[in-house]
mmCIF file of C-alpha atoms in Angstrom:
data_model
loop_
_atom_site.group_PDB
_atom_site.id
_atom_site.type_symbol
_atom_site.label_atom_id
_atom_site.label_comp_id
_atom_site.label_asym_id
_atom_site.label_seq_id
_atom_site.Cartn_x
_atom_site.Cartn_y
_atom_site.Cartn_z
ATOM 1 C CA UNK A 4 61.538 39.770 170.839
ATOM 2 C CA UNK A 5 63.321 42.382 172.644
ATOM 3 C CA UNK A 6 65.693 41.796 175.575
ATOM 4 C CA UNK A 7 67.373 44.666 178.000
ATOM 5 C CA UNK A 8 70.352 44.604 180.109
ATOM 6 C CA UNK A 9 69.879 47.341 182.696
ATOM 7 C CA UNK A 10 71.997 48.282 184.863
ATOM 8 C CA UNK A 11 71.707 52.005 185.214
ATOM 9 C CA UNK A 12 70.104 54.962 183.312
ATOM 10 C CA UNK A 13 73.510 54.764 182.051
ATOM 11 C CA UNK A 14 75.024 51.650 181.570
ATOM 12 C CA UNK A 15 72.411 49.056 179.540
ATOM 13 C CA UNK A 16 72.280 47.170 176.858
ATOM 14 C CA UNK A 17 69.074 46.371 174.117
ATOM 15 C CA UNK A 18 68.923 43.288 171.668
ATOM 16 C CA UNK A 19 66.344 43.453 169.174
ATOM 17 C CA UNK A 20 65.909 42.559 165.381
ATOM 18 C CA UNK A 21 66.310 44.600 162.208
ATOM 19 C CA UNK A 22 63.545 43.784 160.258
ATOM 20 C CA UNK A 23 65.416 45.562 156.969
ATOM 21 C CA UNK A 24 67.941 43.169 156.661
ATOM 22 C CA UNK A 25 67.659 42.496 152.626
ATOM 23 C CA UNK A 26 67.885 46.072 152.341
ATOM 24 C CA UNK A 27 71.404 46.200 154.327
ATOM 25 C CA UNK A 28 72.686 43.419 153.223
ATOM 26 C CA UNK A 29 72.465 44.364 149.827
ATOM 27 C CA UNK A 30 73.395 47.686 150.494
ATOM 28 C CA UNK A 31 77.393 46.012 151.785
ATOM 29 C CA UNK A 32 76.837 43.581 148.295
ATOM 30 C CA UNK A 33 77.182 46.566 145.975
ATOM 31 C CA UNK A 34 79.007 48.553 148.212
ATOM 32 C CA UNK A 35 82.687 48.054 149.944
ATOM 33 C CA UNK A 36 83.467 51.681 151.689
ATOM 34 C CA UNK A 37 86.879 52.631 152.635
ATOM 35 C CA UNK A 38 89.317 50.313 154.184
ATOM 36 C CA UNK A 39 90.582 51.434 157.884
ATOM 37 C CA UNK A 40 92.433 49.036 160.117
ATOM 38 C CA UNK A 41 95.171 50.926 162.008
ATOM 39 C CA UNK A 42 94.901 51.562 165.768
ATOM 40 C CA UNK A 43 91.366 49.611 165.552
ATOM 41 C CA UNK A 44 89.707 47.294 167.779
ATOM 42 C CA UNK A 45 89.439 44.791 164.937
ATOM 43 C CA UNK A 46 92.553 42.131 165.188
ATOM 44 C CA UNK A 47 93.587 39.397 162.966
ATOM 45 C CA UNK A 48 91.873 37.702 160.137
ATOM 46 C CA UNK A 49 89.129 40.859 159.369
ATOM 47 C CA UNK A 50 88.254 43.672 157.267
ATOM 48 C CA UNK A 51 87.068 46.881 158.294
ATOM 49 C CA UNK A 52 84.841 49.205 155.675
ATOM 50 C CA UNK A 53 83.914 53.298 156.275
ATOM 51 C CA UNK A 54 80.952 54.608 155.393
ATOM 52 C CA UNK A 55 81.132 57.720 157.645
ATOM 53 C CA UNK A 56 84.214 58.597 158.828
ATOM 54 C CA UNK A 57 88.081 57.566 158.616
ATOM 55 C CA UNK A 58 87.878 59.083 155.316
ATOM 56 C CA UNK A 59 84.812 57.991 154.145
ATOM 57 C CA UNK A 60 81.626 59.771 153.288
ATOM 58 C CA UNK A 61 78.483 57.610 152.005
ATOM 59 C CA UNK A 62 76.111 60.936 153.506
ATOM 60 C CA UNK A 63 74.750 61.296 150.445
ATOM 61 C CA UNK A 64 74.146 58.088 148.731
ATOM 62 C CA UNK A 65 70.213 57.146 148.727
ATOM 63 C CA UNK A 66 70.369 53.807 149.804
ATOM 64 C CA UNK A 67 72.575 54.789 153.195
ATOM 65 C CA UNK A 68 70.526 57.384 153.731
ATOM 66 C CA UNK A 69 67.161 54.505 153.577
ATOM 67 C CA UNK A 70 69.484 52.809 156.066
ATOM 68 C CA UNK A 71 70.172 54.915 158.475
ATOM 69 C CA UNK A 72 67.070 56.602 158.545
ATOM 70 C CA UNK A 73 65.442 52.791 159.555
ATOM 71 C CA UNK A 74 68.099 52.310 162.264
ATOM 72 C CA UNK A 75 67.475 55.713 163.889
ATOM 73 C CA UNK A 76 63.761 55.557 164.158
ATOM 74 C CA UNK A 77 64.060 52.001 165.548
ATOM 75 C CA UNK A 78 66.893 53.139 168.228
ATOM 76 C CA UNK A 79 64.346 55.934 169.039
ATOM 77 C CA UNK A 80 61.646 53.923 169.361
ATOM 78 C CA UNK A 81 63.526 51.590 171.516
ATOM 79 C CA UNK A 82 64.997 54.322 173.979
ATOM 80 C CA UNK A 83 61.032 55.386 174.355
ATOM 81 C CA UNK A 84 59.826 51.691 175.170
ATOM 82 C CA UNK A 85 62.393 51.436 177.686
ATOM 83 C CA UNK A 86 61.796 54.882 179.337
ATOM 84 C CA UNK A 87 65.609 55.594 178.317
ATOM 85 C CA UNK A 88 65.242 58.823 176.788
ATOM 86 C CA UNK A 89 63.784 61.793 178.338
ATOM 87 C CA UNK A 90 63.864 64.436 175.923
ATOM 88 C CA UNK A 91 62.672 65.199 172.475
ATOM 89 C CA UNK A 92 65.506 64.366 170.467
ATOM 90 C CA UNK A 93 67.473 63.845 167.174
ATOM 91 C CA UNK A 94 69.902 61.076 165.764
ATOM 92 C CA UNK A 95 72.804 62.074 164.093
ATOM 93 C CA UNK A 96 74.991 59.546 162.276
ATOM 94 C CA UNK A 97 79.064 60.640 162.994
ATOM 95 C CA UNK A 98 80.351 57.146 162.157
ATOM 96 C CA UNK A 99 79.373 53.840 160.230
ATOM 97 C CA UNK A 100 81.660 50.658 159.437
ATOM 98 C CA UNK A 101 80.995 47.153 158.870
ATOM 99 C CA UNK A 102 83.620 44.315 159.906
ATOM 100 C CA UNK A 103 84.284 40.975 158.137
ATOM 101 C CA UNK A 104 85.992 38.427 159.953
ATOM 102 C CA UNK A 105 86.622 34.979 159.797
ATOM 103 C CA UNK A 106 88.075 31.979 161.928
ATOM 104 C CA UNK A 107 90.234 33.526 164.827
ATOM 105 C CA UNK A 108 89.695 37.098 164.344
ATOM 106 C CA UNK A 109 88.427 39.218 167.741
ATOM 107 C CA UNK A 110 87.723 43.033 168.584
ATOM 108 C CA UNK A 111 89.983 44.168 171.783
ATOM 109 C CA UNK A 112 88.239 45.609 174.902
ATOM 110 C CA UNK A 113 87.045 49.487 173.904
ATOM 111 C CA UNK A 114 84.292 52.012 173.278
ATOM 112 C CA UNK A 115 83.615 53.993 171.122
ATOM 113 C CA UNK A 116 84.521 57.652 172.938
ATOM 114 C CA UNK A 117 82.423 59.354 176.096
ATOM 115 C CA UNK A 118 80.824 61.712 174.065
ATOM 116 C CA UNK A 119 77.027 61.310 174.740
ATOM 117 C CA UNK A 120 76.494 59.084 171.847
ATOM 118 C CA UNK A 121 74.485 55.481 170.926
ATOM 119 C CA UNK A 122 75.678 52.898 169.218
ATOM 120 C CA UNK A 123 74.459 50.033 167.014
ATOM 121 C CA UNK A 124 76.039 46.712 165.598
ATOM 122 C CA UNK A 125 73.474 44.677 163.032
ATOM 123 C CA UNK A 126 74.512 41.164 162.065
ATOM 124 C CA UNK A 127 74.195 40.521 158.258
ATOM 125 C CA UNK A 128 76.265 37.360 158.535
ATOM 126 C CA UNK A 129 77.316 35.105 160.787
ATOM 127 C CA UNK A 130 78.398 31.266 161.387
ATOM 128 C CA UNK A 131 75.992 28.275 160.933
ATOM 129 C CA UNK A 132 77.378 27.122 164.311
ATOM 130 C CA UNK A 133 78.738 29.123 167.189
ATOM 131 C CA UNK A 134 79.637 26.774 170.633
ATOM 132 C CA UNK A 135 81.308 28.064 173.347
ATOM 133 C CA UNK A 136 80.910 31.808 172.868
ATOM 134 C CA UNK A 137 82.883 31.628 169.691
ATOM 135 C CA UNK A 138 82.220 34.970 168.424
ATOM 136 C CA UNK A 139 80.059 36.542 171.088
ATOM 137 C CA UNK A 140 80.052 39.854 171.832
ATOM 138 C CA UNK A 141 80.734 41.035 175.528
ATOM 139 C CA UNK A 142 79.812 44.318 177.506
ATOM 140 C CA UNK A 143 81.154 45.561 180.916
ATOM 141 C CA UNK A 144 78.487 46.569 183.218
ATOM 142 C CA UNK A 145 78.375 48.849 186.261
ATOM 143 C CA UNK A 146 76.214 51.101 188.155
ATOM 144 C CA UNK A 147 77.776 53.893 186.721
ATOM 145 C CA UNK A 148 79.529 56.040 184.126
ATOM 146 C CA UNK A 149 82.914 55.002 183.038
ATOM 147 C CA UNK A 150 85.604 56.252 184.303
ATOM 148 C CA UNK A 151 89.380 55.700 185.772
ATOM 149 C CA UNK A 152 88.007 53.482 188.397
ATOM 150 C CA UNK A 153 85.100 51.720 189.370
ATOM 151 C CA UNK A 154 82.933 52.036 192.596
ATOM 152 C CA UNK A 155 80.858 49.153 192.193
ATOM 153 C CA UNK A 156 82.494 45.629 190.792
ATOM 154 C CA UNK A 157 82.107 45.439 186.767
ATOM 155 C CA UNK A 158 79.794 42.314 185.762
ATOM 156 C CA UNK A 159 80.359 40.960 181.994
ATOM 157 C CA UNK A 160 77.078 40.408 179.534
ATOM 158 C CA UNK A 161 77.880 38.053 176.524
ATOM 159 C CA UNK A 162 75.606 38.395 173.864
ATOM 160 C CA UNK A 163 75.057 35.873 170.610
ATOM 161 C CA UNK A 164 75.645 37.389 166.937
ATOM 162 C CA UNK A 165 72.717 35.987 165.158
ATOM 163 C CA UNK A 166 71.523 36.734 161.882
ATOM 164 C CA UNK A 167 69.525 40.445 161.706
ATOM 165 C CA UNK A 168 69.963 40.907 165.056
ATOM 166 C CA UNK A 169 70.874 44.460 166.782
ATOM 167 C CA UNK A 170 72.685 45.220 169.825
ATOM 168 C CA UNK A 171 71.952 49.096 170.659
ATOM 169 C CA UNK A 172 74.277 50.382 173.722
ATOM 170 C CA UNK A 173 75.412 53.852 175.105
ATOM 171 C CA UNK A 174 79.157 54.679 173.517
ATOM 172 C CA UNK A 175 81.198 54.789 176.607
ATOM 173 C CA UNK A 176 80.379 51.155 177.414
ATOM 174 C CA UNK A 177 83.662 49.095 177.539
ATOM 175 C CA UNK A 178 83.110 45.909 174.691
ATOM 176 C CA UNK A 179 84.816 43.671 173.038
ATOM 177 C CA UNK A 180 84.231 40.452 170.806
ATOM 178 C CA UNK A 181 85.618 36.992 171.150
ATOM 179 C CA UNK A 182 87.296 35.386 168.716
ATOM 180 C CA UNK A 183 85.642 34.217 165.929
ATOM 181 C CA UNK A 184 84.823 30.480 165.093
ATOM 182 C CA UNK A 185 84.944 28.919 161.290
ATOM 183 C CA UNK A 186 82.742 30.954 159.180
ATOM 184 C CA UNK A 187 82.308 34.481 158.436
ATOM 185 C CA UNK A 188 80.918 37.003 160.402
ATOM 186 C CA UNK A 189 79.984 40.488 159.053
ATOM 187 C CA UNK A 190 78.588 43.446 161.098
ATOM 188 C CA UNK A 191 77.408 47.063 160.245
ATOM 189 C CA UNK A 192 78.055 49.266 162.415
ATOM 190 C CA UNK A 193 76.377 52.481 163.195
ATOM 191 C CA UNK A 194 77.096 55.468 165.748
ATOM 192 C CA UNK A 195 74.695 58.498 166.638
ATOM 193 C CA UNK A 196 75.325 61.345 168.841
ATOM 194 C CA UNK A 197 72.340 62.750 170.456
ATOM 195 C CA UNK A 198 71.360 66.254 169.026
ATOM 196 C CA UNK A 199 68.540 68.630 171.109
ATOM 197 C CA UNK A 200 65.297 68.693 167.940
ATOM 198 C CA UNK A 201 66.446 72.418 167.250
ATOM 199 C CA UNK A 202 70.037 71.445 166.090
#
């Protein structure tokens, strides 16, 4: 089931499942992409793998290419549902990771650029048990577009990683992740930027 965190045409946030998971997942098994850690988000005990981007290019490999196709049309069809997008529209993949992390690892408050891009995370793995918030990932929301200051106060959404689940938000949205608990957690990561149908 689907769940939205609204807060402006601009500022929201949509859980809902991947229902291609075995696909993904072994997708990452056979695959590792390029490692990339320096001036990340990602801090302490993690890995961080490109498939698009930081020097990686998985563009043309078939079973990416199953993968992101899957992801777009379910980001479209998402945006539609929740009268988010106005415009007839393609969604063009400029960057793809997944992270590994285990006990105490954490991503640092950031987004992912102002550019009028959406982003994805899909969980492929996480912990049996998560208490406390161990893990979960967090979103700063306000009324408005980011920028040096704020005209309404910021409120914090803290979502759960659970298995196949994915968190679809607009790329200037200030996130971050907890740290981790005991376990490992593994997320693929996906970025579009929003092209007019004729591009």
């Amino acid at each position: 089931m689907d769940e939205i965190y609204r807060y402006s045409n601009f500022n929201w946030v949509i859980e809902t499942q991947y229902d291609q998971l075995n696909n993904l997942k072994k997708f990452l098994n056979k695959t590792e992409g390029v490692p990339y850690k320096k001036g990340l988000s990602t801090s302490n005990n993690s890995n961080q793998y490109w498939f698009l981007g930081h020097g990686a290019d998985y563009s043309k490999n078939t079973s990416y290419q199953q993968i992101t196709k899957s992801i777009s049309k379910l980001v479209l069809d998402k945006l539609i549902k929740y009268q988010l997008l106005f415009e007839d529209i393609n969604l063009k993949p400029y960057s793809c990771w997944s992270v590994t992390g285990v006990k105490g690892s954490f991503h640092k408050v950031h987004d992912h650029g102002l550019q009028n891009s959406i982003c994805t995370i899909t969980y492929t793995q996480v912990p049996e048990v998560m208490n406390d918030e161990e893990g979960y990932v967090y979103f700063i929301m306000s009324n408005e577009i980011r920028s040096r200051s704020y005209a309404s106060i910021p409120k914090a959404i803290e979502l759960k990683p659970e298995l196949g689940k994915m968190i679809i938000f607009p790329s200037h949205m200030l996130h971050g992740v907890y740290p981790y608990p005991d376990g490992i957690r593994q997320s693929f990561n996906l970025d579009f930027n929003i092209k007019d149908k004729q591009e």
